[in-house]
Short mmCIF file of C-alpha atoms in Angstrom, two decimals:
data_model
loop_
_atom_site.label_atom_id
_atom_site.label_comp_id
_atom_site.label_asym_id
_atom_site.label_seq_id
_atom_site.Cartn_x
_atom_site.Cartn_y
_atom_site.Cartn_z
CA UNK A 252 -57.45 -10.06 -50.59
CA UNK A 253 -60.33 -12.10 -49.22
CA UNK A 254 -61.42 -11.93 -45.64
CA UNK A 255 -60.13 -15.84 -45.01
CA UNK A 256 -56.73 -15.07 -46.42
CA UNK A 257 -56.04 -12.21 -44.24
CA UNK A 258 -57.89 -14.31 -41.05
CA UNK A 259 -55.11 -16.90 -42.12
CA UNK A 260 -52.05 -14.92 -42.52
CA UNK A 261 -52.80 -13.07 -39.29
CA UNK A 262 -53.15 -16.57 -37.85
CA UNK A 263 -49.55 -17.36 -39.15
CA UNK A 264 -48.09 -14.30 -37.83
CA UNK A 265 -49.82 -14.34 -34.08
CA UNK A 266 -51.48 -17.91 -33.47
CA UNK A 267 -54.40 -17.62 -31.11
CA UNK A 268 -53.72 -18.25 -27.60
CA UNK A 269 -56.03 -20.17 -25.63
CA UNK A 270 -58.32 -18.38 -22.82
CA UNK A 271 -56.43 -17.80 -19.49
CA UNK A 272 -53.20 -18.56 -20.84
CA UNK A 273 -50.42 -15.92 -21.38
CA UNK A 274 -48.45 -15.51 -24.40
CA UNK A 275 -44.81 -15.72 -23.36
CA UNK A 276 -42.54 -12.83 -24.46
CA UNK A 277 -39.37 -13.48 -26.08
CA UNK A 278 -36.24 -11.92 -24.42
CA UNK A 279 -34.52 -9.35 -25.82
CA UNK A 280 -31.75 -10.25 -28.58
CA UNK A 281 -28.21 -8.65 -27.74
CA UNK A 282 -28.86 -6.41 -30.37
CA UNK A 283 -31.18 -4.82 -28.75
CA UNK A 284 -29.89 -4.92 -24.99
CA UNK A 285 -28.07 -1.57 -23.96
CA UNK A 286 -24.37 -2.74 -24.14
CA UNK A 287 -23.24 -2.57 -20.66
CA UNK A 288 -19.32 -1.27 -20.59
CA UNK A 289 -16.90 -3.71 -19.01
CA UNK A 290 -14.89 -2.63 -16.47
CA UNK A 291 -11.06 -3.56 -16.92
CA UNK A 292 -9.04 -3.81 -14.27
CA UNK A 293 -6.87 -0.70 -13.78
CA UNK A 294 -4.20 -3.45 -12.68
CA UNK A 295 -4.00 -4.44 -16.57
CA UNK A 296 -2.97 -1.03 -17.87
CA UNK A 297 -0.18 -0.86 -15.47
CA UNK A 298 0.63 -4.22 -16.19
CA UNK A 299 1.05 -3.54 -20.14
CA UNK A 300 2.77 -0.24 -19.92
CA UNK A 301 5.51 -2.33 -17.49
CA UNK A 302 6.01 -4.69 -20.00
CA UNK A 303 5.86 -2.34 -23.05
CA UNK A 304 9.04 -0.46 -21.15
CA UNK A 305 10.69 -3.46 -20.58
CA UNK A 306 10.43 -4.19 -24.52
CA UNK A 307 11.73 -0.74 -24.72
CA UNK A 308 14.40 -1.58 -22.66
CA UNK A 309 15.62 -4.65 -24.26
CA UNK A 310 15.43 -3.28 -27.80
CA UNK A 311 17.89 -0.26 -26.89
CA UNK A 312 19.90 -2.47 -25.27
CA UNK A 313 20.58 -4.80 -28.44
CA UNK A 314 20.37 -1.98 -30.79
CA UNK A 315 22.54 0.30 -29.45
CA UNK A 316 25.25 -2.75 -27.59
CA UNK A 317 24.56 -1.09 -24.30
CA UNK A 318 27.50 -2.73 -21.87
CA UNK A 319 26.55 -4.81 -19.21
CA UNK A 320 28.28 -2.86 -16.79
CA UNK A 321 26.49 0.07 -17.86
CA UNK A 322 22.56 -1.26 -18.17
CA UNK A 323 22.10 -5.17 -18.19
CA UNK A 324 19.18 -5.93 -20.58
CA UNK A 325 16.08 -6.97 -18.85
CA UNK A 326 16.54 -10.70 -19.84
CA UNK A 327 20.46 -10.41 -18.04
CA UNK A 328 18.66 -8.96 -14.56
CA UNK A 329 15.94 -11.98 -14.98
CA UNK A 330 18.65 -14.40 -15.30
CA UNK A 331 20.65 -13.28 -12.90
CA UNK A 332 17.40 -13.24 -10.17
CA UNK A 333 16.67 -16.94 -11.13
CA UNK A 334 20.39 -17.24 -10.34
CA UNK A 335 20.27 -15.45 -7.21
CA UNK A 336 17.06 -17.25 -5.69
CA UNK A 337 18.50 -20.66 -6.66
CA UNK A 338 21.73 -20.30 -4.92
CA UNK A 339 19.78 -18.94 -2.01
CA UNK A 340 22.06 -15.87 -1.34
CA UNK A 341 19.04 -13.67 -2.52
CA UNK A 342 16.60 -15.95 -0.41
CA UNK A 343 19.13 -15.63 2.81
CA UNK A 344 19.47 -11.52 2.44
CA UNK A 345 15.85 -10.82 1.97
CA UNK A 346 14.79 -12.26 5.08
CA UNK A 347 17.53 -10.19 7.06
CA UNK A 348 15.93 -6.82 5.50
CA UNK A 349 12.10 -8.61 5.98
CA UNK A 350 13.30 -8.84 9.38
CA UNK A 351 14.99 -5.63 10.13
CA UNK A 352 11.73 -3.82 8.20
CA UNK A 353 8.76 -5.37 10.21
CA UNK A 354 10.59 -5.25 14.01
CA UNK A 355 11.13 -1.81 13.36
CA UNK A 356 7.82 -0.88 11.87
CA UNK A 357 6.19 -2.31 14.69
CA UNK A 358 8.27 -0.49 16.93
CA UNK A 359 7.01 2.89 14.84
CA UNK A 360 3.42 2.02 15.29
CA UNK A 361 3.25 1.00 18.54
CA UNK A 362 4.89 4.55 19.72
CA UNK A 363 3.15 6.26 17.02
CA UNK A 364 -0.22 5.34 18.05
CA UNK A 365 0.56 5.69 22.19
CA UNK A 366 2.24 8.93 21.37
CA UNK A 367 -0.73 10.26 19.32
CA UNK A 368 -3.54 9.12 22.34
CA UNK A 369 -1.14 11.06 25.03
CA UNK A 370 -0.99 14.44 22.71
CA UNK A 371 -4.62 14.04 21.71
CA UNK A 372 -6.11 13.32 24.94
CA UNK A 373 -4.12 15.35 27.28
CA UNK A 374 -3.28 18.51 26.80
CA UNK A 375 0.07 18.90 29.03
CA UNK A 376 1.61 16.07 27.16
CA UNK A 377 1.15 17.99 23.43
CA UNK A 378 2.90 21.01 24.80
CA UNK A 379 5.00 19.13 26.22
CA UNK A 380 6.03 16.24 23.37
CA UNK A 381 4.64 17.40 20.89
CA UNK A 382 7.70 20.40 20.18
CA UNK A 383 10.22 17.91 21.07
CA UNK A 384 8.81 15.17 18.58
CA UNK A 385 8.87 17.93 15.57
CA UNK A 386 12.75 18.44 16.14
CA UNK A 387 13.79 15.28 16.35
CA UNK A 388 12.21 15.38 12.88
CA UNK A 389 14.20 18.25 11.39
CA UNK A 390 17.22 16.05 12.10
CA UNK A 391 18.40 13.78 8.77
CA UNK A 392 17.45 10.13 9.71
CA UNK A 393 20.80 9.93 7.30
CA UNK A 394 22.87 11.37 9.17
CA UNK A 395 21.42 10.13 12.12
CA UNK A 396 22.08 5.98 10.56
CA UNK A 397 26.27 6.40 10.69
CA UNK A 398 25.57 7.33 15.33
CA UNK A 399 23.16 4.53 15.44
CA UNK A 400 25.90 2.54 13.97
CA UNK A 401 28.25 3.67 16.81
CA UNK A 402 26.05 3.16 19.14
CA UNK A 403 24.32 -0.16 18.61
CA UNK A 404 26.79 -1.87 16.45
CA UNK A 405 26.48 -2.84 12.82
CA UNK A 406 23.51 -5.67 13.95
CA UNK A 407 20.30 -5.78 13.93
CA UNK A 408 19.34 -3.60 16.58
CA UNK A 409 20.49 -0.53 14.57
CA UNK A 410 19.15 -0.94 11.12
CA UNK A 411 15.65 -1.72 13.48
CA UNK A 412 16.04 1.81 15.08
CA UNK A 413 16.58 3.67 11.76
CA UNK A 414 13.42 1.63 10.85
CA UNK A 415 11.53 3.04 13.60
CA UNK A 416 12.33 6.20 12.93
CA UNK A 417 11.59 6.97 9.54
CA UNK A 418 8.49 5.03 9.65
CA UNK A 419 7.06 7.18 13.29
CA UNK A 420 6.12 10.78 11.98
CA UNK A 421 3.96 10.46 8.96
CA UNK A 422 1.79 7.84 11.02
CA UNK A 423 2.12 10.39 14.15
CA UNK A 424 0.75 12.71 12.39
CA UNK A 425 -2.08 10.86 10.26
CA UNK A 426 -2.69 9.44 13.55
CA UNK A 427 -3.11 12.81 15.29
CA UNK A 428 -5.09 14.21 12.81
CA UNK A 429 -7.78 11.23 13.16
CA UNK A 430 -8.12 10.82 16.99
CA UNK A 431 -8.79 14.61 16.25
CA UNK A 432 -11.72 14.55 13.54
CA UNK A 433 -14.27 12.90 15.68
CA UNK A 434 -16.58 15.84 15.87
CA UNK A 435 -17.16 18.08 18.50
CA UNK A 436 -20.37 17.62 19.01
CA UNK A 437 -20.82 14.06 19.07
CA UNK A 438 -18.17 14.23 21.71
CA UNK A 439 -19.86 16.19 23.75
CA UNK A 440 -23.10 14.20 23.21
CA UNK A 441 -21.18 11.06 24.83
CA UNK A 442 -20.17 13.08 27.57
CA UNK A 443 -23.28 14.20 28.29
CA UNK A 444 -24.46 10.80 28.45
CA UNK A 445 -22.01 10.31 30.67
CA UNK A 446 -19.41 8.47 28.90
CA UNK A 447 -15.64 7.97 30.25
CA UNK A 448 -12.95 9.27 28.40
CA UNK A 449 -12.25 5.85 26.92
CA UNK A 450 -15.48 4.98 26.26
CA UNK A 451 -15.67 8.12 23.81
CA UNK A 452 -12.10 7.23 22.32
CA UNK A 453 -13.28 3.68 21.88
CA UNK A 454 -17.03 4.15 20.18
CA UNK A 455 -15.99 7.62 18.26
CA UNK A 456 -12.68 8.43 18.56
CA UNK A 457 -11.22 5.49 17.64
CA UNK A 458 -13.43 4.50 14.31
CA UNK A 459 -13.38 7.87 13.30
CA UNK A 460 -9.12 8.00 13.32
CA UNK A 461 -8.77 4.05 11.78
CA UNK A 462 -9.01 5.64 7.93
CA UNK A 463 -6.46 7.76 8.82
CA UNK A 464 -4.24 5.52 10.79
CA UNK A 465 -4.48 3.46 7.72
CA UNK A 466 -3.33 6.29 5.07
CA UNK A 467 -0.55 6.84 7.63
CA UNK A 468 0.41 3.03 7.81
CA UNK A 469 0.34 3.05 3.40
CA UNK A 470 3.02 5.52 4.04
CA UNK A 471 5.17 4.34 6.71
CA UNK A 472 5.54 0.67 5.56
CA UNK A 473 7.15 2.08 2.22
CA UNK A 474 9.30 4.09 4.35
CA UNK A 475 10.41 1.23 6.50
CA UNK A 476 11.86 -0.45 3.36
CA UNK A 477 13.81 2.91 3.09
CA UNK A 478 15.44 3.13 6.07
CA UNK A 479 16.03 -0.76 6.51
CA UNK A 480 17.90 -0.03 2.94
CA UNK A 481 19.82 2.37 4.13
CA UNK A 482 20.95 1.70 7.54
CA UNK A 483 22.54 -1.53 6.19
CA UNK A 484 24.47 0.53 3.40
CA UNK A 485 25.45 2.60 6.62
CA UNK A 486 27.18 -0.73 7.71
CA UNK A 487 26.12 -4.34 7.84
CA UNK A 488 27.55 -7.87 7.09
CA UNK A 489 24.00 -8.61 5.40
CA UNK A 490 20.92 -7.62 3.94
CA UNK A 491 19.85 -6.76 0.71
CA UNK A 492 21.24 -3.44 1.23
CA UNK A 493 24.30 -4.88 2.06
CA UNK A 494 24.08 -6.86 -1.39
CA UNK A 495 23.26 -4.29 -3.32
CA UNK A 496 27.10 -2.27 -2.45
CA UNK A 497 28.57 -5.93 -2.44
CA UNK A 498 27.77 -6.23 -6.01
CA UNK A 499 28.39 -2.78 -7.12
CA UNK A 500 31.94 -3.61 -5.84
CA UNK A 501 32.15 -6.08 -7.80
CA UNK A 502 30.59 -4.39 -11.04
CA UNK A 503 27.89 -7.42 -11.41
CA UNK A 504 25.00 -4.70 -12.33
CA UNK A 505 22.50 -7.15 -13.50
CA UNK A 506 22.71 -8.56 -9.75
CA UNK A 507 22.39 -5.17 -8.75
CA UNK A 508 19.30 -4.61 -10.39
CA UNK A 509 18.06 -7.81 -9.58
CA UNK A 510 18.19 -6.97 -5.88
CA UNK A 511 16.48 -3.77 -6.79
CA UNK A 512 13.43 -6.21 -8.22
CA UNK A 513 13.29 -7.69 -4.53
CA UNK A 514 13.11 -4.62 -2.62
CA UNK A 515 10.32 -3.90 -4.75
CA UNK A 516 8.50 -6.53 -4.89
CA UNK A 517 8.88 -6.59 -0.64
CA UNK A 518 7.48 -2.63 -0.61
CA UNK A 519 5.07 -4.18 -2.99
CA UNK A 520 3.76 -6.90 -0.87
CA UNK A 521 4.12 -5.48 2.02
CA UNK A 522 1.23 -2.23 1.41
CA UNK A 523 -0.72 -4.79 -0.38
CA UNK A 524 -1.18 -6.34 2.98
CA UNK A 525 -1.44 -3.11 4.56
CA UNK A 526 -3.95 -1.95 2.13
CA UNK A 527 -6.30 -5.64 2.13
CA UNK A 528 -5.89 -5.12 6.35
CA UNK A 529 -7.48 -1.11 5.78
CA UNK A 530 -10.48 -2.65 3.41
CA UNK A 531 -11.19 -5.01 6.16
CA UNK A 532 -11.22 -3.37 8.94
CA UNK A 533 -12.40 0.43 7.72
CA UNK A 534 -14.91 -1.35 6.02
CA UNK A 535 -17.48 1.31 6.83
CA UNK A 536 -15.36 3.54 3.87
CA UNK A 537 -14.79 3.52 0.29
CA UNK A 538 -11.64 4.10 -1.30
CA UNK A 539 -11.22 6.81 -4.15
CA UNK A 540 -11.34 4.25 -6.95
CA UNK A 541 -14.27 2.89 -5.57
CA UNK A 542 -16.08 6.09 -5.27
CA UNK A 543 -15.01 6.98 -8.99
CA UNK A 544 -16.40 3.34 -10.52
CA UNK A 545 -19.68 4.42 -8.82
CA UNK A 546 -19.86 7.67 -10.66
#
């Protein structure tokens, strides 16, 4: 090949560039990008397993003529919820047990929290409370529901105590064990800067304890929907609870499980609020699935 023809194939395949210019580089095709992994929500998974049992469910059902009174098919409990929420009943007895839960979980936090700053800052007061506290825990808050009963009536104000009660120790304790994990030593650096008592509690003791006030609250609002449950199958005139026996009087078992689909989706809603309060207020701390979509 002549010395022309390779000047003008090399001119093809790289034209000249003019001085002080700069050749501009191509980006990279996809091909040869690193393939990045897409992250799918761990929501989905749960999602499709939930509705792969509930295909489960409905094809047993027809295959096998499962009664009604037995196991309603899936599409027989949605039916009968769409039924419930248009004739308002299940609209009317939600609210009571919405009610009854969040009085009565306030109630637990509020005397959680006090009762966790009184054992954790003074020592008299754990020696004192803190025995009594753990045996008024050994007692079944089941067997204590029928006294509350006789004692407060069949209203509100019972089903809110039984609340409260369920829902106080694991926060107590959670509570406890995070007023207490401030450590020593940057306690006794404040002090020696002269800080109060409460100014330690509020700059350290107090940040260091919200992560584990929070785990406690995850807890206790699931239990609250627990004990609002079953205080009102104790005795009540209403409630979901309530509902719930009403209808297994009456064998309707797809209403039944229909109110069952409420209480959950209430426990449901209510630690997703607990959990969204947690990520914005314990900002400062990364939660476990976080930490393992880092790794």
């Amino acid at each position: 090949m002549s010395t022309n023809t390779k000047r003008h194939a090399a001119g093809r395949e790289a034209p000249a560039v003019p001085d002080g210019e700069t050749v501009p580089v191509e980006a990279p095709t996809s091909s040869d990008a690193p393939a990045r992994r897409r992250r799918v929500p761990e929501i989905t998974y749960s999602v499709l397993v939930f509705i792969g049992l509930l295909v489960v469910w409905q094809a047993v059902v027809e295959i096998f003529d499962v009664s009604d009174i037995l196991v309603p098919a899936p599409t027989a409990v949605a039916a009968s919820l769409v039924e419930g929420f248009q004739d308002g009943s299940l609209i009317t007895h939600s609210l009571v047990t919405l009610k009854e839960i969040l009085i009565g979980f306030g109630i637990a936090v509020g005397s959680a929290l006090v009762s966790a700053v009184l054992i954790t800052q003074f020592r008299t007061v754990e020696r004192v409370l803190f025995p009594l506290l753990i045996l008024t825990q050994t007692i079944p808050k089941v067997a204590m529901a029928p006294l509350l009963i006789v004692w407060f009536g069949i209203g509100i104000s019972s089903k809110v105590l039984t609340v409260a009660l369920i829902a106080f120790f694991p926060l107590l304790i959670n509570a406890i064990l995070g007023f207490r994990s401030a450590a020593y030593e940057q306690v006794e650096m404040l002090r020696s800067f002269g800080a109060s008592r409460m100014q330690v509690m509020r700059h350290l003791q107090i940040p260091s304890a919200l992560p584990h006030i929070f785990a406690g609250l995850e807890v206790a609002v699931i239990l609250s929907v627990t004990g609002a449950v079953v205080a009102e199958f104790v005795g009540s005139s209403e409630g979901l609870g309530y509902l719930i026996q009403a209808t297994n009087f009456t064998l309707d078992v797809a209403r039944t499980f229909a109110v069952i689909v409420v209480l959950s989706a209430v426990g449901i809603a209510l630690h997703a609020v607990v959990v969204q309060l947690g990520k914005w207020l314990v900002f400062w701390t990364s939660t476990p699935n976080e930490t393992a979509g880092e790794v």
